[in-house]
Coordinates of C-alpha atoms and ligand atoms in Angstrom, one line a residue:
L113 CA -4.3 16.8 -2.4
A114 CA -1.5 14.7 -1.4
D115 CA 0.4 17.1 0.7
R116 CA -2.4 18.0 2.9
L117 CA -3.5 14.5 3.4
Q118 CA 0.1 13.5 4.0
N119 CA 0.6 16.1 6.8
T120 CA -2.7 14.8 8.5
I121 CA -1.5 11.3 8.1
Q122 CA 2.0 11.9 9.6
K123 CA 0.2 13.2 12.6
I124 CA -2.0 10.2 13.2
R125 CA 0.2 7.3 12.0
G126 CA 2.2 6.6 15.0
K127 CA -0.6 7.2 17.6
G128 CA -1.0 4.2 19.9
K129 CA -4.4 5.6 21.1
V130 CA -6.9 7.5 18.9
S131 CA -9.6 9.5 20.5
E132 CA -12.9 10.4 18.8
S133 CA -11.5 14.0 18.7
D134 CA -8.5 13.0 16.9
V135 CA -10.6 11.3 14.3
K136 CA -12.7 14.3 14.1
E137 CA -9.8 16.5 13.5
M138 CA -8.4 14.2 10.9
M139 CA -11.7 13.9 9.1
R140 CA -11.8 18.0 9.0
E141 CA -8.4 17.9 7.3
V142 CA -9.4 15.1 5.0
R143 CA -12.6 16.9 4.1
L144 CA -10.7 20.2 3.3
A145 CA -8.2 18.4 1.2
L146 CA -10.8 16.7 -0.8
L147 CA -12.8 20.0 -1.3
E148 CA -9.4 21.7 -2.2
A149 CA -8.9 19.2 -4.8
D150 CA -12.1 19.9 -6.4
V151 CA -13.9 16.7 -5.3
N152 CA -17.8 17.0 -5.6
F153 CA -19.3 18.5 -2.4
K154 CA -21.8 15.6 -2.0
V155 CA -19.3 12.9 -2.6
V156 CA -17.1 14.6 0.1
K157 CA -19.9 14.5 2.6
D158 CA -20.7 10.9 1.9
F159 CA -17.0 9.9 2.1
I160 CA -16.4 11.6 5.4
K161 CA -19.6 10.1 6.9
K162 CA -18.5 6.6 5.9
V163 CA -15.0 6.9 7.1
S164 CA -16.0 8.8 10.6
E165 CA -18.4 5.7 11.1
R166 CA -15.8 3.1 10.6
A167 CA -13.0 5.1 12.3
V168 CA -14.8 5.4 15.6
G169 CA -16.2 1.9 15.3
Q170 CA -14.8 -1.4 16.9
E171 CA -12.3 -2.3 14.2
V172 CA -10.2 0.9 14.9
M173 CA -10.6 1.6 18.5
K174 CA -9.7 -2.0 19.6
S175 CA -6.8 -2.5 17.4
L176 CA -3.3 -2.2 18.7
T177 CA -2.3 0.3 16.1
P178 CA -5.2 2.6 15.8
G179 CA -3.4 5.3 14.1
Q180 CA -2.5 3.0 11.2
Q181 CA -6.0 1.6 11.2
V182 CA -7.6 5.0 10.5
I183 CA -5.3 5.3 7.7
K184 CA -6.2 1.9 6.3
V185 CA -9.9 2.9 6.6
V186 CA -9.4 6.1 4.7
K187 CA -7.4 4.1 1.9
E188 CA -10.1 1.6 1.7
E189 CA -12.9 4.0 1.4
L190 CA -10.9 6.1 -1.2
T191 CA -10.5 2.9 -3.2
N192 CA -14.3 2.2 -2.9
L193 CA -15.0 5.7 -4.0
M194 CA -13.1 5.1 -7.2
G195 CA -14.6 1.8 -7.9
G196 CA -13.0 -0.9 -5.8
E197 CA -11.8 -3.6 -8.0
Q198 CA -10.3 -2.7 -11.4
S199 CA -12.7 -3.2 -14.3
Q200 CA -12.0 -5.0 -17.5
I201 CA -12.8 -4.2 -21.1
A202 CA -15.6 -6.1 -22.7
V203 CA -15.2 -8.8 -25.3
S204 CA -18.1 -9.5 -27.6
K205 CA -19.2 -13.2 -28.0
R206 CA -19.6 -12.4 -31.6
P207 CA -16.6 -10.4 -32.8
P208 CA -16.0 -7.6 -33.6
T209 CA -16.2 -6.1 -30.2
I210 CA -17.3 -2.5 -30.7
I211 CA -16.2 0.4 -28.9
M212 CA -17.5 4.0 -29.3
M213 CA -15.2 6.9 -28.1
V214 CA -17.3 9.9 -27.0
G215 CA -16.7 13.2 -25.4
L216 CA -16.1 17.0 -25.8
Q217 CA -13.6 18.5 -28.2
G218 CA -10.1 18.4 -27.1
A219 CA -10.8 15.8 -24.4
G220 CA -8.4 13.5 -26.0
K221 CA -10.7 11.0 -28.0
T222 CA -8.7 10.7 -31.1
T223 CA -5.4 10.3 -29.3
T224 CA -7.0 7.7 -26.9
T225 CA -8.5 5.9 -29.7
G226 CA -4.8 5.4 -31.1
K227 CA -3.6 4.5 -27.6
L228 CA -6.3 2.1 -26.9
A229 CA -5.6 0.3 -30.2
N230 CA -2.0 0.0 -29.4
L231 CA -2.8 -1.3 -25.9
L232 CA -5.3 -3.9 -27.4
R233 CA -2.7 -5.2 -29.7
K234 CA 0.1 -5.1 -27.2
K235 CA -1.5 -6.6 -24.1
Y236 CA -4.3 -8.6 -25.6
N237 CA -2.9 -9.6 -28.9
R238 CA -5.9 -8.1 -30.7
N239 CA -6.3 -6.7 -34.0
P240 CA -8.4 -3.6 -34.2
L241 CA -9.7 -1.4 -36.8
L242 CA -9.9 2.3 -36.3
V243 CA -13.0 4.4 -37.6
A244 CA -12.7 8.0 -38.5
A245 CA -16.3 9.3 -37.7
D246 CA -15.5 12.8 -36.9
I247 CA -16.3 14.5 -40.1
Y248 CA -16.8 17.9 -38.5
R249 CA -13.3 18.9 -37.0
P250 CA -11.0 20.0 -39.7
A251 CA -8.0 17.5 -40.1
A252 CA -9.6 15.0 -37.7
I253 CA -9.7 12.2 -40.1
K254 CA -6.0 12.9 -41.0
Q255 CA -5.1 12.8 -37.4
L256 CA -6.5 9.4 -37.0
E257 CA -4.9 8.3 -40.3
T258 CA -1.6 9.5 -38.9
L259 CA -1.9 7.5 -35.7
G260 CA -2.9 4.4 -37.9
K261 CA 0.2 4.8 -39.8
Q262 CA 2.5 5.2 -36.8
L263 CA 0.9 2.1 -35.3
N264 CA 0.8 0.3 -38.5
M265 CA -2.9 -0.5 -38.2
P266 CA -5.9 -0.1 -40.7
V267 CA -7.9 3.1 -40.4
F268 CA -11.4 3.2 -41.9
S269 CA -12.7 6.4 -43.4
L270 CA -15.0 7.8 -46.2
G271 CA -14.1 11.3 -46.2
D272 CA -16.0 13.9 -44.5
Q273 CA -19.0 14.1 -47.0
V274 CA -20.6 10.7 -45.8
S275 CA -22.7 10.8 -42.5
P276 CA -20.9 9.3 -39.3
I277 CA -23.8 6.8 -39.1
E278 CA -23.1 5.5 -42.6
I279 CA -19.4 5.5 -41.8
A280 CA -19.9 3.4 -38.7
K281 CA -22.1 1.0 -40.7
Q282 CA -19.8 0.3 -43.5
A283 CA -16.8 0.2 -41.0
I284 CA -18.2 -2.6 -39.1
E285 CA -19.0 -4.6 -42.4
K286 CA -15.4 -4.1 -43.3
A287 CA -14.1 -5.3 -39.9
K288 CA -16.1 -8.6 -40.3
E289 CA -14.5 -9.1 -43.7
D290 CA -11.1 -8.4 -42.6
H291 CA -11.4 -10.2 -39.4
N292 CA -10.7 -7.3 -37.1
D293 CA -11.7 -8.3 -33.7
Y294 CA -12.2 -4.8 -32.3
V295 CA -13.8 -1.7 -33.9
L296 CA -13.0 1.7 -32.4
I297 CA -15.1 4.6 -33.6
D298 CA -13.6 8.0 -33.0
T299 CA -16.6 10.2 -32.9
A300 CA -16.9 14.1 -33.1
G301 CA -17.0 16.2 -30.2
R302 CA -18.4 19.8 -29.6
L303 CA -17.2 22.4 -27.3
H304 CA -20.3 22.1 -25.1
I305 CA -22.9 19.4 -25.0
D306 CA -25.7 20.1 -27.5
G307 CA -28.8 18.3 -28.7
E308 CA -27.5 17.8 -32.2
L309 CA -24.4 16.0 -31.1
M310 CA -26.4 13.7 -28.8
Q311 CA -28.7 13.0 -31.5
E312 CA -25.8 11.9 -33.9
L313 CA -24.3 9.9 -31.0
K314 CA -27.5 8.1 -30.3
E315 CA -28.1 7.1 -33.9
I316 CA -24.5 5.7 -34.1
K317 CA -25.1 3.8 -30.9
E318 CA -28.5 2.4 -32.1
L319 CA -27.0 1.3 -35.4
S320 CA -23.6 -0.1 -34.1
N321 CA -25.0 -1.6 -30.8
P322 CA -21.6 -1.0 -29.1
D323 CA -20.2 -3.2 -26.3
E324 CA -18.6 -0.3 -24.7
I325 CA -19.2 3.5 -24.9
F326 CA -16.2 5.0 -23.4
L327 CA -16.5 8.8 -22.4
V328 CA -13.1 10.6 -22.8
V329 CA -12.7 13.5 -20.2
D330 CA -9.8 15.7 -19.4
S331 CA -9.1 15.3 -15.8
M332 CA -7.5 18.9 -15.7
T333 CA -11.1 20.2 -16.0
G334 CA -11.9 18.9 -12.6
Q335 CA -15.6 19.5 -11.6
D336 CA -16.4 20.2 -15.2
A337 CA -15.2 16.7 -16.2
V338 CA -17.6 15.3 -13.7
N339 CA -20.6 17.3 -14.9
V340 CA -19.8 16.4 -18.5
A341 CA -19.6 12.7 -17.4
D342 CA -23.0 13.0 -15.7
S343 CA -24.8 14.5 -18.6
F344 CA -23.3 12.0 -21.3
N345 CA -24.2 9.2 -19.0
E346 CA -27.7 10.4 -18.6
Q347 CA -28.5 11.2 -22.2
L348 CA -26.3 8.5 -24.1
G349 CA -25.6 5.9 -21.4
I350 CA -21.8 5.2 -21.1
T351 CA -20.0 2.0 -20.0
G352 CA -16.8 3.5 -18.7
V353 CA -14.6 6.6 -18.6
V354 CA -11.1 7.3 -19.8
L355 CA -9.6 10.1 -17.7
T356 CA -6.9 11.8 -19.9
K357 CA -4.1 14.3 -19.0
L358 CA -3.7 12.8 -15.7
D359 CA -0.1 13.4 -16.2
G360 CA -0.8 17.2 -15.7
D361 CA -3.4 16.9 -13.1
T362 CA -2.2 17.7 -9.5
R363 CA -5.4 17.7 -7.8
G364 CA -7.1 14.4 -8.7
G365 CA -10.7 15.8 -8.0
A366 CA -12.1 14.4 -11.2
A367 CA -10.7 10.8 -10.5
L368 CA -12.2 10.8 -7.3
S369 CA -15.7 12.1 -8.0
I370 CA -16.6 10.6 -11.4
R371 CA -17.3 7.1 -10.3
A372 CA -19.5 8.3 -7.3
V373 CA -21.6 10.6 -9.5
T374 CA -22.0 8.5 -12.5
E375 CA -21.7 4.9 -11.1
K376 CA -19.6 4.2 -14.0
P377 CA -16.1 3.0 -13.8
I378 CA -13.0 4.6 -14.7
K379 CA -11.5 2.2 -17.1
F380 CA -8.3 3.7 -18.3
V381 CA -6.0 6.8 -17.7
G382 CA -4.1 8.8 -20.2
M383 CA -0.6 9.7 -18.7
G384 CA 0.9 11.5 -21.8
E385 CA 0.6 12.4 -25.4
K386 CA 2.5 9.3 -26.7
L387 CA 0.9 6.2 -28.0
D388 CA 1.9 4.1 -25.0
A389 CA 0.8 6.4 -22.5
L390 CA -2.4 4.8 -21.7
E391 CA -2.8 2.6 -18.5
A392 CA -5.5 0.5 -16.8
F393 CA -6.9 2.3 -14.0
H394 CA -6.1 0.7 -10.5
P395 CA -8.5 2.3 -7.8
E396 CA -6.3 0.9 -5.0
R397 CA -3.1 2.2 -6.5
M398 CA -4.6 5.6 -7.2
A399 CA -5.7 5.8 -3.6
S400 CA -2.1 5.0 -2.4
R401 CA -0.7 7.5 -4.6
I402 CA -3.2 10.1 -3.4
L403 CA -2.3 9.2 0.3
G404 CA 1.4 9.7 -0.6
M405 CA 2.4 6.1 0.2
G406 CA 3.9 5.8 -3.1
D407 CA 3.0 3.3 -5.8
M408 CA 5.0 0.5 -4.5
L409 CA 3.3 -2.1 -6.4
S410 CA 3.9 -0.3 -9.9
L411 CA 7.5 0.0 -8.7
I412 CA 7.9 -3.5 -8.0
E413 CA 6.0 -4.7 -11.0
K414 CA 8.3 -2.5 -13.0
A415 CA 11.3 -4.0 -11.3
Q416 CA 10.1 -7.5 -12.1
A417 CA 9.5 -6.7 -15.7
N418 CA 12.9 -5.5 -16.1
V419 CA 15.0 -7.3 -13.6
D420 CA 15.2 -10.9 -12.6
E421 CA 12.8 -11.7 -9.7
E422 CA 15.4 -12.6 -7.1
K423 CA 17.1 -9.2 -7.6
A424 CA 13.7 -7.4 -7.5
K425 CA 12.9 -9.1 -4.2
E426 CA 16.4 -8.1 -2.8
L427 CA 15.8 -4.6 -4.0
E428 CA 12.6 -4.4 -2.2
Q429 CA 14.1 -6.1 0.9
K430 CA 16.8 -3.5 0.9
L431 CA 14.3 -0.5 0.6
R432 CA 12.4 -2.1 3.4
T433 CA 15.2 -2.4 5.8
M434 CA 17.5 0.4 4.7
N435 CA 20.6 -1.9 5.1
F436 CA 22.1 -0.1 2.3
T437 CA 25.8 0.0 1.5
F438 CA 28.1 1.2 -1.3
D439 CA 28.3 -2.5 -2.4
D440 CA 24.5 -2.5 -2.8
F441 CA 24.5 0.9 -4.5
L442 CA 27.0 -0.7 -7.1
D443 CA 25.0 -3.8 -7.6
Q444 CA 21.8 -2.0 -8.0
L445 CA 23.1 0.8 -10.1
G446 CA 23.1 -1.8 -12.9
Q447 CA 19.7 -3.2 -12.1
V448 CA 18.1 0.1 -11.8
R449 CA 19.7 1.3 -15.0
K450 CA 17.5 -1.3 -16.7
M451 CA 14.5 0.0 -15.1
G452 CA 14.6 3.4 -16.4
P453 CA 15.6 6.8 -15.3
L454 CA 16.3 6.8 -11.5
D455 CA 14.4 10.0 -10.9
E456 CA 11.3 8.4 -12.3
L457 CA 11.7 5.5 -10.1
L458 CA 12.2 7.6 -7.0
K459 CA 9.0 9.5 -7.8
M460 CA 7.3 6.3 -7.1
M461 CA 8.9 5.6 -3.8
P462 CA 6.9 6.4 -0.6
G463 CA 7.6 9.8 0.5
A464 CA 10.0 10.6 -2.1
N465 CA 8.0 13.5 -3.4
K466 CA 8.5 15.3 0.0
I467 CA 12.3 15.2 -0.1
K468 CA 13.8 18.5 -1.2
G469 CA 16.9 18.4 -3.4
M470 CA 15.6 15.3 -5.4
G471 CA 17.5 16.7 -8.3
N472 CA 20.7 16.0 -6.7
L473 CA 19.8 12.3 -7.0
Q474 CA 19.6 12.3 -10.8
I475 CA 22.5 10.2 -12.1
D476 CA 23.6 10.9 -15.5
E477 CA 23.6 7.5 -17.2
K478 CA 26.9 8.4 -18.9
Q479 CA 28.4 8.8 -15.5
I480 CA 27.5 5.4 -14.2
S481 CA 30.7 3.8 -15.4
H482 CA 32.8 6.3 -13.5
V483 CA 30.6 5.7 -10.4
E484 CA 31.1 2.0 -10.8
A485 CA 35.1 2.6 -11.1
I486 CA 34.9 4.8 -7.9
I487 CA 33.2 2.4 -5.8
Q488 CA 35.4 -0.4 -7.0
S489 CA 38.4 1.6 -5.9
M490 CA 37.2 1.8 -2.2
T491 CA 38.3 -0.4 0.4
K492 CA 35.8 -2.6 2.3
Q493 CA 35.7 -0.4 5.3
E494 CA 35.1 2.8 3.1
K495 CA 32.2 1.1 1.5
I496 CA 30.4 0.2 4.6
N497 CA 31.5 3.3 6.5
P498 CA 31.9 6.3 4.1
E499 CA 32.2 8.6 7.1
I500 CA 35.9 7.7 7.4
M501 CA 36.4 9.2 4.0
N502 CA 39.2 12.0 4.3
A503 CA 41.1 14.1 1.7
S504 CA 44.0 11.3 1.3
R505 CA 41.6 8.5 1.0
K506 CA 39.5 10.6 -1.7
K507 CA 42.7 11.4 -3.5
R508 CA 43.7 7.7 -3.7
I509 CA 40.3 6.6 -4.7
A510 CA 40.2 9.2 -7.6
K511 CA 43.5 8.0 -8.8
G512 CA 42.6 4.5 -8.7
S513 CA 39.5 5.0 -10.6
G514 CA 40.8 7.4 -13.1
T515 CA 38.4 10.1 -12.1
S516 CA 38.7 13.3 -10.0
V517 CA 38.4 14.3 -6.4
Q518 CA 35.4 16.2 -7.3
E519 CA 33.6 13.2 -8.7
V520 CA 34.3 11.2 -5.7
N521 CA 32.8 13.9 -3.6
R522 CA 29.8 14.2 -5.7
L523 CA 29.1 10.6 -5.5
L524 CA 29.8 10.5 -1.7
K525 CA 27.0 13.4 -1.6
Q526 CA 24.6 11.6 -3.7
F527 CA 25.0 8.4 -1.7
E528 CA 24.5 10.4 1.6
D529 CA 21.3 12.1 0.1
M530 CA 20.0 8.7 -0.9
K531 CA 20.5 7.4 2.6
K532 CA 18.9 10.6 4.0
M533 CA 15.9 10.0 1.9
M534 CA 15.5 6.5 3.1
K535 CA 15.9 7.6 6.7
Q536 CA 13.0 10.0 6.1
M537 CA 11.0 7.3 4.8
T538 CA 11.6 5.0 7.7
G539 CA 10.9 8.0 9.9
M540 CA 7.5 8.2 8.6
Q541 CA 6.7 5.1 10.8
K542 CA 7.6 6.0 14.3
G543 CA 8.3 3.4 16.7
K544 CA 9.0 0.6 14.1
R545 CA 12.5 -0.5 13.5
K546 CA 11.8 -2.6 10.7
G547 CA 11.3 0.3 8.3
F548 CA 8.6 1.0 5.8
K549 CA 5.6 -1.1 5.8
F550 CA 3.0 -1.2 3.1
P551 CA -0.5 -1.5 4.5
Ligands
GDP424 P1 -10.3 15.2 -29.3 O1 -10.7 16.4 -29.9 O2 -11.2 14.7 -28.2 O3 -10.2 14.0 -30.4 O4 -8.8 15.2 -28.7 P2 -7.3 14.9 -29.2 O5 -7.3 13.6 -29.2 O6 -7.1 15.6 -30.6 O7 -6.4 15.5 -28.1 C1 -6.3 16.9 -27.8 C2 -4.9 17.2 -27.2 O8 -4.8 16.6 -26.1 C3 -3.7 16.7 -28.1 O9 -2.8 17.6 -28.2 C4 -3.4 15.4 -27.4 O10 -1.9 15.2 -27.5 C5 -3.6 15.9 -25.9 N1 -3.7 14.6 -25.0 C6 -4.6 13.6 -25.3 N2 -4.5 12.7 -24.1 C7 -3.5 13.2 -23.4 C8 -2.7 12.8 -22.1 O11 -3.1 11.8 -21.5 N3 -1.9 13.5 -21.6 C9 -1.4 14.7 -22.2 N4 -0.4 15.4 -21.7 N5 -1.9 15.1 -23.4 C10 -2.9 14.4 -24.0
MG425 MG1 -10.8 14.0 -32.4

């Protein structure tokens, strides 16, 4: 999805004048991109209609940068499509807050129950009780108990001979006694939606009167996920969706359609199998990511969490203006190291996914001290102007840093790649010397 859209955006971004036929052409591309990404047909139709109306309207045609303006409209409408503002998780006035996790087998209910408990404790300082109410799938209870142990959190179960309705009832009593402020009920799934399952879920719902019913769906199933969401919502009523396995989803079709079809928000996304791989869903950021503008906000947040604010601002500034020398490289190496693997950071940068040979940019953490030594052995001129580097300079640097000429060469190559990449990022915005600007 991202690739196709990016090409189209590249074409229109720098345009000083946009005609109606430009917009039409762009909309045709956007439409194809969405359909290819397995976005619901009706959703695509409505979306294109909305964007087209706005794009040929006053706000765009009269603007000084219509190309940018069209992109802004697409981004805003993508954001609206996914629910606009980010939605919050319910808190009951009379604790415990009860959350029912529902969905088909293998969607990720049990895993997500564990992740959500972890998030509730970490981010909101809550104290949840996990409830094993899937008595059908072999080892389902054990699976939740194992997660509970890993998290060091209580798991309520009565084995697989007691009905899920009874389990839910007793679990809530227990939570009140033990002052657990959240109760997360992990229910059974089926391979397909059937009447028996729905009946059971309805009874649990009636009895426990949940504050949230989260439908867990596998994003990789695309349109199917949307259909599943639609029927669960119709038959049971849900309050939100958790979209799992987004780490493996390259198309993003489910993320884009679910909200429009069900009118229920995506609350969280699963980004991996680990217990900390659950993130709040940010429609705006998802839209940026889809448009290939990179998730600048996440990047900067990540920087701020790990690096002091001044440095983060500086880093951002450097990225924007592309005034980047070996001295900055050295300085940021240390900062960047605190933020995690470099290649992961690069993934979040605008346009970085388009650069070939990204692999070359991976820096072995163990080599960092060598890199630092090499840079420190350079003269001021060499740092600012690495083009002057010749064989004898390289030899001198290698000797001075206790490394080899090969290592010096490798670093020079890495630095050049990085600069190239930044140039490409700035090149995305023709006619603006100031570099990348986040809309
Ligand atoms: P349930 O049947 O709905 O309870 O599904 P499970 O919680 O047992 O999950 C099924 C499989 O999906 C497990 O192997 C999980 O590790 C995996 N899984 C769940 N969420 C994610 C996710 O966000 N990303 C990835 N990569 N795997 C996930
Ligand atoms: Mg399960």
